[in-house]
Coordinates of C-alpha atoms in Angstrom, one line a residue:
M175 CA 43.4 9.7 19.9
R176 CA 42.8 10.0 16.2
W177 CA 39.7 7.8 16.2
I178 CA 38.3 9.7 19.1
L179 CA 38.7 13.0 17.2
A180 CA 37.0 11.4 14.1
L181 CA 34.2 10.1 16.2
L182 CA 33.6 13.5 17.8
F183 CA 33.8 15.2 14.4
G184 CA 31.2 12.8 13.0
F185 CA 28.9 13.4 15.8
A186 CA 29.3 17.2 15.5
S187 CA 28.6 16.9 11.8
A188 CA 25.5 14.9 12.4
Q189 CA 24.2 17.4 14.9
L190 CA 24.9 20.3 12.6
A191 CA 23.0 18.5 9.8
R192 CA 20.0 17.9 12.1
A193 CA 20.1 21.6 13.2
A194 CA 20.1 22.6 9.5
D195 CA 17.1 20.3 8.8
I196 CA 15.1 21.7 11.7
D197 CA 16.1 25.3 10.7
A198 CA 14.6 24.5 7.2
L199 CA 11.5 23.1 8.9
Y200 CA 11.0 26.2 10.9
R201 CA 11.4 28.4 7.8
A202 CA 8.9 26.2 6.0
L203 CA 6.4 26.8 8.8
E204 CA 7.0 30.5 8.5
Q205 CA 6.7 30.5 4.7
S206 CA 3.8 28.0 4.3
D207 CA 6.2 25.6 2.4
T208 CA 4.2 22.3 2.3
A209 CA 6.8 20.4 0.3
T210 CA 9.6 21.1 2.7
V211 CA 7.4 20.0 5.7
E212 CA 6.5 16.7 3.9
R213 CA 10.2 16.1 3.1
F214 CA 11.2 16.8 6.7
V215 CA 8.7 14.3 8.1
T216 CA 9.8 11.6 5.7
D217 CA 13.5 12.2 6.4
H218 CA 13.2 12.3 10.1
Y219 CA 11.2 9.0 10.3
R220 CA 13.8 7.4 8.0
D221 CA 16.8 8.7 9.8
A222 CA 15.4 7.2 13.0
G223 CA 16.3 3.9 11.6
I224 CA 13.7 2.3 9.5
S225 CA 13.2 1.4 5.8
M226 CA 10.8 3.8 4.0
N227 CA 8.4 3.1 1.1
D228 CA 10.0 4.5 -2.1
T229 CA 6.6 4.2 -3.9
L230 CA 4.7 6.3 -1.4
T231 CA 3.6 9.8 -2.7
W232 CA 2.3 12.9 -1.2
E233 CA -0.7 14.7 -2.8
N234 CA -2.1 18.0 -1.6
Q235 CA -5.6 19.5 -1.4
A236 CA -7.0 22.9 -0.6
F237 CA -5.9 24.4 2.8
D238 CA -9.4 24.5 4.1
Q239 CA -10.0 20.7 3.9
I240 CA -10.0 19.4 7.4
V241 CA -9.9 15.7 6.5
N242 CA -6.4 14.5 5.7
W243 CA -5.7 10.8 5.1
Y244 CA -3.4 8.0 4.1
N245 CA -4.7 5.4 1.6
Q246 CA -2.9 2.1 2.2
Y247 CA -4.0 0.7 -1.2
T248 CA -2.7 3.5 -3.4
E249 CA 0.2 4.4 -1.1
V250 CA -0.8 8.1 -1.1
I251 CA -0.9 10.6 1.7
M252 CA -3.5 13.4 1.0
L253 CA -2.5 16.5 3.0
S254 CA -4.1 19.9 3.0
E255 CA -1.6 22.6 2.0
L256 CA -0.2 24.9 4.6
P257 CA -2.2 28.1 4.5
K258 CA -0.7 31.2 3.2
P259 CA -0.9 34.4 5.3
A260 CA -4.1 35.5 3.5
E261 CA -5.6 32.1 4.2
V262 CA -5.0 31.8 7.9
A263 CA -8.3 33.5 9.0
P264 CA -10.5 31.3 6.8
Y265 CA -8.4 28.3 7.9
W266 CA -9.1 28.9 11.7
D267 CA -12.7 30.1 10.9
N268 CA -13.3 26.7 9.2
W269 CA -11.8 24.8 12.2
S270 CA -13.9 26.7 14.7
A271 CA -17.1 26.3 12.6
V272 CA -16.7 22.6 11.9
L273 CA -15.4 21.4 15.3
T274 CA -17.1 23.8 17.8
Q275 CA -19.9 25.3 15.6
G276 CA -18.3 28.7 16.0
R277 CA -17.9 28.7 19.9
W278 CA -14.1 28.8 19.8
D279 CA -12.9 32.4 19.3
W280 CA -9.6 31.8 17.7
R281 CA -8.7 35.5 17.5
A282 CA -8.9 35.7 21.3
F283 CA -6.5 32.8 21.7
F284 CA -3.6 33.8 19.5
A285 CA -1.3 36.5 20.5
D286 CA -1.2 38.0 17.0
E287 CA -1.4 37.2 13.3
T288 CA 2.1 35.7 13.2
E289 CA 1.3 33.2 15.9
A290 CA -2.0 32.3 14.3
A291 CA -0.2 31.5 11.0
L292 CA 2.7 29.6 12.6
L293 CA 0.3 27.4 14.6
A294 CA -1.9 26.8 11.6
N295 CA 1.2 25.5 9.7
F296 CA 2.4 23.6 12.8
N297 CA -0.9 21.9 13.0
Q298 CA -0.5 20.7 9.4
F299 CA 3.0 19.6 10.2
L300 CA 1.8 17.4 13.0
L301 CA -1.0 16.0 10.7
A302 CA 1.6 15.2 8.1
A303 CA 3.6 13.3 10.8
H304 CA 0.4 11.5 11.8
E305 CA -0.5 10.4 8.3
Y306 CA 3.0 9.1 7.8
G307 CA 2.7 7.3 11.0
H308 CA -0.3 5.4 9.4
A309 CA 1.9 4.6 6.4
L310 CA 4.6 3.1 8.6
T311 CA 2.1 1.2 10.7
Y312 CA 0.4 -0.4 7.6
R313 CA 3.9 -1.1 6.1
Y314 CA 5.3 -3.0 9.1
D315 CA 2.1 -4.2 10.8
P316 CA -0.6 -4.6 8.2
E317 CA -2.8 -6.7 10.6
H318 CA -3.0 -4.0 13.3
E319 CA -6.6 -3.1 12.5
A320 CA -7.8 -6.7 12.8
R321 CA -5.8 -7.2 16.0
Y322 CA -7.7 -4.4 17.7
D323 CA -11.1 -5.5 16.3
Y324 CA -11.0 -2.6 13.8
A325 CA -11.3 -0.1 16.6
I326 CA -10.9 3.4 15.0
N327 CA -9.2 4.8 18.1
C328 CA -6.6 2.1 18.0
R329 CA -5.7 2.7 14.4
E330 CA -5.4 6.4 15.1
Y331 CA -3.4 6.0 18.4
L332 CA -0.7 4.0 16.7
A333 CA -0.1 6.8 14.2
D334 CA -0.4 9.5 16.9
R335 CA 2.3 7.8 19.0
L336 CA 4.8 7.9 16.2
A337 CA 3.9 11.5 15.4
A338 CA 4.2 12.6 19.0
A339 CA 7.6 10.9 19.3
L340 CA 8.8 12.6 16.2
L341 CA 7.7 16.0 17.6
E342 CA 9.3 15.3 21.0
E343 CA 12.6 14.5 19.3
V344 CA 12.5 17.6 17.1
A345 CA 11.4 19.9 20.0
A346 CA 14.3 18.5 22.2
L347 CA 16.8 19.8 19.6
D348 CA 15.2 23.3 18.8
A349 CA 13.8 25.8 21.3
R350 CA 11.6 27.4 18.7
I351 CA 9.8 24.0 17.9
A352 CA 9.6 23.4 21.7
A353 CA 7.8 26.8 22.2
L354 CA 5.4 25.9 19.3
Q355 CA 4.7 22.5 21.0
R356 CA 3.8 24.2 24.2
R357 CA 1.4 26.6 22.5
Y358 CA 0.0 23.8 20.5
R359 CA -0.8 21.9 23.7
A360 CA -2.7 24.9 24.9
L361 CA -4.4 25.2 21.5
I362 CA -5.8 21.7 21.4
D363 CA -7.0 21.9 25.1
E364 CA -8.7 25.2 24.2
I365 CA -10.5 23.9 21.2
N366 CA -11.5 20.7 22.9
S367 CA -13.0 22.7 25.8
Q368 CA -15.3 24.4 23.3
I369 CA -16.6 21.2 21.8
A370 CA -20.2 20.4 22.9
P371 CA -20.1 17.9 25.9
E372 CA -22.0 15.3 24.0
Y373 CA -19.2 15.2 21.4
R374 CA -16.3 15.7 23.7
Y375 CA -14.3 12.8 25.1
D376 CA -13.1 12.6 28.8
V377 CA -9.4 12.4 29.3
P378 CA -8.2 8.9 30.2
T379 CA -4.7 8.2 31.3
L380 CA -1.9 7.3 28.9
A381 CA -1.5 4.1 30.8
A382 CA -5.2 3.3 30.1
L383 CA -4.7 4.0 26.4
E384 CA -1.6 1.8 26.3
A385 CA -3.4 -1.0 28.1
D386 CA -6.4 -0.9 25.8
C387 CA -6.6 1.6 23.0
R388 CA -10.3 0.8 22.6
V389 CA -11.0 2.9 25.7
L390 CA -12.2 5.7 23.5
A391 CA -15.2 4.5 21.2
V392 CA -14.4 6.6 18.1
E393 CA -16.3 6.3 14.8
Q394 CA -14.9 6.9 11.3
P395 CA -15.5 10.5 10.4
T396 CA -16.9 12.3 7.4
Q397 CA -16.6 15.9 6.4
D398 CA -19.8 16.5 8.3
S399 CA -19.1 14.5 11.5
M400 CA -15.5 15.5 12.4
T401 CA -16.3 16.9 15.9
P402 CA -16.0 13.7 18.1
Y403 CA -13.2 12.4 16.0
A404 CA -11.2 15.6 16.4
S405 CA -11.9 15.6 20.2
A406 CA -10.4 12.1 20.4
F407 CA -7.3 13.4 18.5
F408 CA -6.9 16.3 20.9
V409 CA -7.2 14.0 23.9
R410 CA -4.7 11.5 22.6
H411 CA -2.2 14.2 21.8
A412 CA -2.6 16.0 25.1
L413 CA -1.7 12.8 26.8
L414 CA 1.2 11.8 24.4
Q415 CA 2.8 15.3 24.4
A416 CA 2.7 15.5 28.2
A417 CA 4.5 12.2 28.5
D418 CA 8.2 11.3 28.2
L419 CA 7.9 9.1 25.2
P420 CA 10.4 6.5 24.0
S421 CA 12.5 7.4 20.9
L422 CA 11.3 6.6 17.5
A423 CA 14.0 4.0 17.3
E424 CA 12.6 2.4 20.4
L425 CA 9.0 2.6 19.2
Y426 CA 10.1 0.9 15.9
A427 CA 11.8 -1.9 17.8
T428 CA 8.8 -2.4 20.1
H429 CA 5.7 -1.7 18.0
L430 CA 6.6 -2.3 14.3
L431 CA 9.6 -4.5 13.6
P432 CA 8.4 -7.5 15.6
Y433 CA 5.2 -7.7 13.5
W434 CA 7.2 -7.6 10.3
Q435 CA 9.6 -10.2 11.6
A436 CA 6.8 -12.5 12.5
R437 CA 5.5 -12.6 8.9
Q438 CA 8.8 -13.8 7.5
Y439 CA 9.4 -17.3 6.1
P440 CA 12.8 -19.0 6.2
A441 CA 15.1 -18.2 3.4
S442 CA 15.1 -20.6 0.5
G443 CA 18.8 -20.1 -0.2
R444 CA 18.2 -20.3 -3.9
A445 CA 18.5 -16.6 -4.8
G446 CA 21.4 -14.1 -5.1
A447 CA 21.6 -10.3 -5.5
V448 CA 18.6 -8.3 -6.7
T449 CA 19.3 -5.5 -9.3
T450 CA 17.2 -3.1 -11.3
G451 CA 17.6 -3.3 -15.1
A452 CA 16.0 -1.5 -18.0
S453 CA 12.7 0.5 -18.0
L454 CA 10.0 -0.9 -20.2
A455 CA 8.2 1.3 -22.8
V456 CA 4.7 0.3 -22.2
G457 CA 2.7 2.5 -24.5
G458 CA -0.9 3.5 -24.2
A459 CA -3.3 2.8 -21.4
V460 CA -5.8 0.0 -21.4
A461 CA -8.7 1.0 -23.7
E462 CA -11.3 3.1 -22.0
S463 CA -15.1 2.4 -22.1
V464 CA -14.8 -0.4 -24.6
L465 CA -16.5 -2.9 -22.4
T466 CA -17.6 -2.6 -18.8
Y467 CA -14.4 -4.1 -17.3
E468 CA -11.0 -3.4 -18.9
Q469 CA -7.9 -4.9 -17.4
R470 CA -4.2 -4.9 -18.4
H471 CA -1.8 -7.7 -17.8
I472 CA 2.0 -7.4 -18.6
V473 CA 3.4 -10.8 -18.7
F474 CA 6.6 -12.7 -19.8
A475 CA 6.6 -15.0 -22.8
P476 CA 8.4 -18.3 -22.5
D477 CA 11.6 -16.7 -23.9
G478 CA 11.4 -14.0 -21.3
S479 CA 10.3 -11.2 -23.5
P480 CA 7.5 -9.1 -22.0
F481 CA 4.0 -8.8 -23.7
V482 CA 0.9 -6.7 -23.0
I483 CA -2.5 -8.3 -22.8
D484 CA -5.6 -6.0 -22.6
A485 CA -8.7 -8.0 -21.7
G486 CA -12.2 -6.5 -21.5
S487 CA -15.6 -8.0 -20.5
D488 CA -19.2 -7.0 -20.4
P489 CA -21.0 -9.4 -18.1
E490 CA -24.3 -7.5 -18.3
A491 CA -24.8 -8.6 -21.9
E492 CA -26.6 -11.8 -22.7
P493 CA -24.5 -13.7 -23.5
P494 CA -21.5 -11.8 -22.0
R495 CA -19.1 -10.1 -24.4
V496 CA -15.3 -10.1 -24.3
R497 CA -12.5 -8.5 -26.2
F498 CA -8.7 -8.8 -26.3
S499 CA -5.6 -6.8 -27.5
Y500 CA -2.1 -8.1 -27.5
G501 CA 1.5 -7.2 -28.4
P502 CA 5.1 -7.1 -27.3
V503 CA 6.2 -4.3 -24.9
G504 CA 7.6 -1.5 -27.0
S505 CA 5.3 -2.0 -29.9
P506 CA 1.6 -1.0 -30.5
V507 CA -0.9 -3.3 -28.9
E508 CA -3.0 -4.8 -31.5
A509 CA -6.8 -5.4 -31.2
V510 CA -6.8 -9.2 -31.9
I511 CA -10.4 -10.1 -30.8
P512 CA -12.9 -7.3 -31.2
P513 CA -15.9 -7.2 -28.8
R514 CA -17.9 -10.4 -29.4
A515 CA -20.4 -12.5 -27.5
V516 CA -19.3 -15.7 -25.8
E517 CA -22.0 -18.2 -26.8
G518 CA -22.9 -20.8 -24.2
V519 CA -21.7 -18.9 -21.2
V520 CA -24.4 -18.3 -18.6
L521 CA -23.7 -16.1 -15.6
N522 CA -25.5 -16.2 -12.3
E523 CA -27.4 -13.2 -10.8
F524 CA -24.2 -11.5 -9.7
R525 CA -23.1 -11.0 -13.3
F526 CA -19.4 -11.3 -12.7
L527 CA -16.8 -12.1 -15.5
I528 CA -13.3 -10.7 -14.7
F529 CA -10.0 -11.8 -16.1
S530 CA -7.9 -12.4 -12.9
A531 CA -4.9 -13.9 -14.6
A532 CA -3.2 -14.0 -18.0
A533 CA -0.1 -15.6 -19.6
S534 CA 1.8 -15.3 -22.9
L535 CA 2.7 -18.4 -24.8
G536 CA 4.6 -16.6 -27.4
P537 CA 3.9 -14.0 -30.2
D538 CA 1.1 -16.0 -31.6
R539 CA -0.8 -17.2 -28.5
F540 CA -1.9 -16.1 -25.1
V541 CA -4.5 -17.0 -22.5
A542 CA -6.7 -15.2 -19.9
L543 CA -8.4 -16.8 -17.0
S544 CA -11.7 -15.7 -15.6
G545 CA -12.8 -16.4 -12.0
G546 CA -11.7 -15.5 -8.5
G547 CA -10.8 -11.9 -8.1
G548 CA -11.7 -12.3 -4.4
L549 CA -15.4 -12.3 -5.5
G550 CA -16.2 -15.8 -6.5
N551 CA -19.5 -16.2 -8.3
M552 CA -17.8 -16.6 -11.6
P553 CA -17.3 -19.5 -14.1
I554 CA -13.6 -20.6 -14.3
L555 CA -13.0 -20.2 -18.0
L556 CA -9.8 -20.2 -19.9
F557 CA -9.9 -18.0 -22.9
D558 CA -7.3 -19.3 -25.4
V559 CA -6.4 -16.7 -28.1
A560 CA -4.2 -18.0 -30.9
R561 CA -3.2 -16.8 -34.4
H562 CA -3.6 -19.4 -37.1
D563 CA -2.6 -18.5 -40.7
G564 CA -2.6 -14.8 -39.8
I565 CA -6.1 -14.9 -38.2
W566 CA -6.7 -14.6 -34.5
Q567 CA -9.2 -17.1 -33.1
L568 CA -10.8 -17.5 -29.7
N569 CA -11.4 -20.9 -27.9
V570 CA -13.1 -21.1 -24.5
I571 CA -12.2 -23.9 -22.2
D572 CA -14.3 -24.5 -19.0
L573 CA -11.8 -25.6 -16.4
E574 CA -14.5 -26.4 -13.8
P575 CA -17.8 -27.5 -15.3
D576 CA -19.4 -27.9 -11.9
R577 CA -20.8 -24.4 -11.5
A578 CA -21.3 -24.7 -7.7
I579 CA -17.7 -25.5 -7.3
A580 CA -16.5 -22.9 -9.7
E581 CA -18.5 -20.1 -8.0
A582 CA -16.9 -21.0 -4.7
I583 CA -13.4 -20.3 -6.0
S584 CA -12.2 -17.0 -4.6
F585 CA -8.8 -16.7 -6.3
V586 CA -7.2 -18.1 -9.5
G587 CA -3.8 -18.0 -11.1
L588 CA -1.7 -19.1 -14.0
A589 CA 1.9 -20.3 -13.7
R590 CA 4.3 -21.7 -16.3
D591 CA 7.4 -23.8 -15.8
A592 CA 10.7 -23.3 -17.5
S593 CA 9.7 -25.7 -20.3
G594 CA 6.7 -23.6 -21.1
V595 CA 4.0 -25.9 -19.7
L596 CA 1.2 -24.0 -18.2
S597 CA -0.9 -24.8 -15.1
A598 CA -4.0 -23.1 -13.8
Y599 CA -4.4 -22.7 -10.0
L600 CA -7.8 -22.5 -8.2
L601 CA -8.0 -21.6 -4.5
E602 CA -10.6 -23.9 -3.1
P603 CA -12.3 -23.0 0.2
G604 CA -11.7 -24.9 3.3
T605 CA -14.3 -26.7 5.4
A606 CA -14.9 -27.1 9.1
D607 CA -12.2 -29.8 9.1
S608 CA -9.8 -28.5 6.5
E609 CA -7.9 -25.4 5.4
S610 CA -8.2 -23.9 1.9
S611 CA -5.9 -25.3 -0.7
W612 CA -4.7 -24.6 -4.2
R613 CA -5.8 -27.1 -6.8
R614 CA -3.2 -27.1 -9.6
I615 CA -4.6 -28.1 -13.1
L616 CA -1.9 -29.2 -15.5
L617 CA -2.7 -28.1 -19.1
D618 CA -1.8 -29.9 -22.3
P619 CA 0.8 -27.7 -24.1
E620 CA -1.1 -27.9 -27.4
T621 CA -4.8 -28.0 -26.6
L622 CA -4.6 -26.4 -23.1
K623 CA -7.2 -28.9 -21.9
P624 CA -6.7 -30.3 -18.4
V625 CA -4.5 -33.4 -18.3
G626 CA -3.9 -33.7 -14.5
T627 CA -4.5 -32.2 -11.1
S628 CA -2.7 -32.0 -7.8
S629 CA -3.3 -30.2 -4.5
L630 CA -1.1 -27.7 -2.8
A631 CA -1.9 -27.1 0.9
T632 CA -0.3 -23.8 1.9
P633 CA -1.1 -20.8 4.0
D634 CA -2.8 -17.8 2.2
L635 CA 0.1 -16.9 -0.1
G636 CA -1.3 -14.5 -2.6
Y637 CA -1.0 -15.4 -6.3
P638 CA 0.9 -18.3 -8.0
V639 CA 3.0 -16.9 -10.9
A640 CA 5.5 -19.5 -11.9
V641 CA 6.6 -23.1 -11.4
G642 CA 10.2 -23.9 -10.5
P643 CA 12.6 -26.6 -11.7
N644 CA 12.0 -28.7 -8.6
G645 CA 8.2 -28.6 -8.8
E646 CA 7.9 -25.6 -6.4
T647 CA 5.3 -23.0 -7.0
F648 CA 6.3 -19.4 -6.8
F649 CA 3.9 -16.9 -5.3
F650 CA 3.9 -13.2 -5.3
D651 CA 2.9 -12.3 -1.8
N652 CA 3.3 -9.3 0.5
F653 CA 5.8 -7.7 -1.9
G654 CA 8.1 -10.7 -2.0
I655 CA 8.4 -14.0 -3.9
L656 CA 7.7 -17.1 -1.9
A657 CA 8.4 -20.7 -2.9
A658 CA 5.9 -23.4 -1.9
D659 CA 7.3 -27.0 -2.3
P660 CA 4.9 -29.7 -3.4
D661 CA 4.6 -30.8 0.2
G662 CA 3.4 -27.4 1.3
R663 CA 6.7 -26.1 2.9
V664 CA 7.1 -22.4 2.3
S665 CA 10.3 -20.3 2.0
T666 CA 11.2 -16.9 0.9
F667 CA 13.0 -16.7 -2.5
A668 CA 13.4 -12.9 -2.5
G669 CA 12.0 -9.8 -0.9
A670 CA 11.8 -8.2 2.5
G671 CA 8.1 -8.3 2.6
L672 CA 8.1 -4.5 2.4
Q673 CA 6.9 -2.3 -0.5
G674 CA 9.7 -0.3 -2.2
L675 CA 12.2 -0.4 -5.1
K676 CA 15.4 -1.3 -3.3
D677 CA 18.2 -3.5 -4.7
N678 CA 20.4 -5.5 -2.4
P679 CA 23.1 -8.2 -2.5
D680 CA 21.0 -10.0 0.1
P681 CA 17.8 -11.0 -1.7
L682 CA 15.9 -11.1 1.6
L683 CA 16.6 -7.3 2.1
A684 CA 15.5 -6.3 -1.4
E685 CA 12.1 -4.6 -1.8
F686 CA 9.6 -4.8 -4.6
A687 CA 7.1 -2.2 -5.6
I688 CA 4.4 -4.5 -7.0
S689 CA 2.8 -7.5 -5.2
G690 CA 1.2 -9.8 -7.7
S691 CA 3.2 -9.1 -10.9
S692 CA 4.8 -11.3 -13.5
I693 CA 8.0 -13.3 -13.0
H694 CA 10.1 -15.4 -15.4
P695 CA 12.3 -18.1 -13.9
R696 CA 15.6 -18.3 -16.0
P697 CA 17.4 -21.6 -16.9
D698 CA 20.3 -20.5 -14.7
G699 CA 18.2 -20.5 -11.6
G700 CA 17.8 -16.8 -11.5
M701 CA 14.6 -14.8 -12.1
D702 CA 13.4 -11.7 -14.0
V703 CA 10.6 -9.8 -12.3
L704 CA 8.3 -7.0 -13.7
D705 CA 8.2 -4.1 -11.3
Y706 CA 7.2 -0.4 -11.3
D707 CA 9.3 2.7 -10.7
Q708 CA 7.1 5.4 -9.2
A709 CA 9.6 8.1 -9.7
K710 CA 10.0 7.3 -13.4
A711 CA 6.3 6.4 -13.8
S712 CA 7.6 3.4 -15.7
Y713 CA 7.7 -0.4 -15.5
V714 CA 11.1 -1.8 -14.9
L715 CA 12.8 -5.2 -15.0
R716 CA 14.3 -6.5 -11.8
H717 CA 16.8 -9.3 -11.9
I718 CA 17.4 -11.9 -9.3
A719 CA 20.7 -13.7 -9.6
P720 CA 20.9 -17.4 -8.7
A721 CA 22.5 -18.2 -5.4
Q722 CA 26.4 -18.4 -5.6

């Protein structure tokens, strides 16, 4: 009997908490409280049973900006602020002008100023849920655009479906939200009816949308071409909000989690708990406007201490110019090689010279590798910067003298083993009969000249960052650390394959914020990882224990 009472009490407490959250949402809609609306959307998606991205941020623009968006590269949702009472009239004037060229008379639609204000803010609430729907879809199913041939309507429908399910769950718990939802349905139908026929979409069935989301041929909008894009939004939401949708938990299980699970590799079994350690005092941004391209690399020295490498290049100069700064994290970064020409380096007509990888060999020596960057068309040059008798000197080593081969290399990397021996990795393109593969170039510890090569045939795994004690190559890929054995077998060392900053005793459930960072394999079989804490705006050390 006691456990039944405890269960009922827990259920009642959860219901009261949800009611309090929804009450706060409704007050936010009344008071034009953008931050509370954003927080509610985030919390409701999370509480439906899915891991959220700790590094995602909300940014706000002026209330009269119709285009809201999610940037999957910067992990930012840009949302227009909820209009204040004095801004409601220009808000709806703008929507009428942009979408219907002024044909929609919003004053005739709304019962009074209070309803006009509530529905303006309700509209922004739904758009917030829509944009976070994009964030969840890119997080768990990053290949969704390619799977649907990059059809705009498919990309938008997946986000709409999540937003509509969130709204349905909230409306089922609060009569005030349900009343707003009914009026919103009438609102979008009314606006869509005033859109010129040549820009207005016919209403398919929800079954047709589910069967093939490409049924509406929608184009990417601009600020000046929002009308057909908005009409498609109205049509999709009219169908979704009229349907009895699955719960968010069911949508996650059907449309998000399977794609995430399909991307996972088997566990390596070599890692233990993941924890977050100290923040790093990385001072000063990379120098601005010194040379055309300026890049910062934060890397581990062989003893595990972190260093900063700033590398700049000016490929437009003849010959191209480079510069370098270097120093331990927590100390001033010293300009060790001022801008200077690299004699003997000739670039092709594309004029690319970018430092895609770098490595520290200790306080008196570091290297930077040009090439790749997803661009190709670059020489594969290792810039060896070392201090001799207190003077920094630069030596350039051409790792691929055959320029045709070098310019076909799309990605490069540097990886060091536990003894400090460095290797360069070049991703060579495949042919009609073979897949792409990494060429590993073993470098002499003293001269850094090539002393041997081997091939590593793996799937597309991101960037090589370290070599393990058994000859495996560690890759940072998809916000996790993968291990590729010399025979090409791939396993997951740590990371859930989701962006975030979450520790976990199970290394496969931990989340990393940076994909493509620096790692330092420790002699005990564990690993130190450079990561970034968005909340603190600071780099942090993550520690992976060895398997127990």
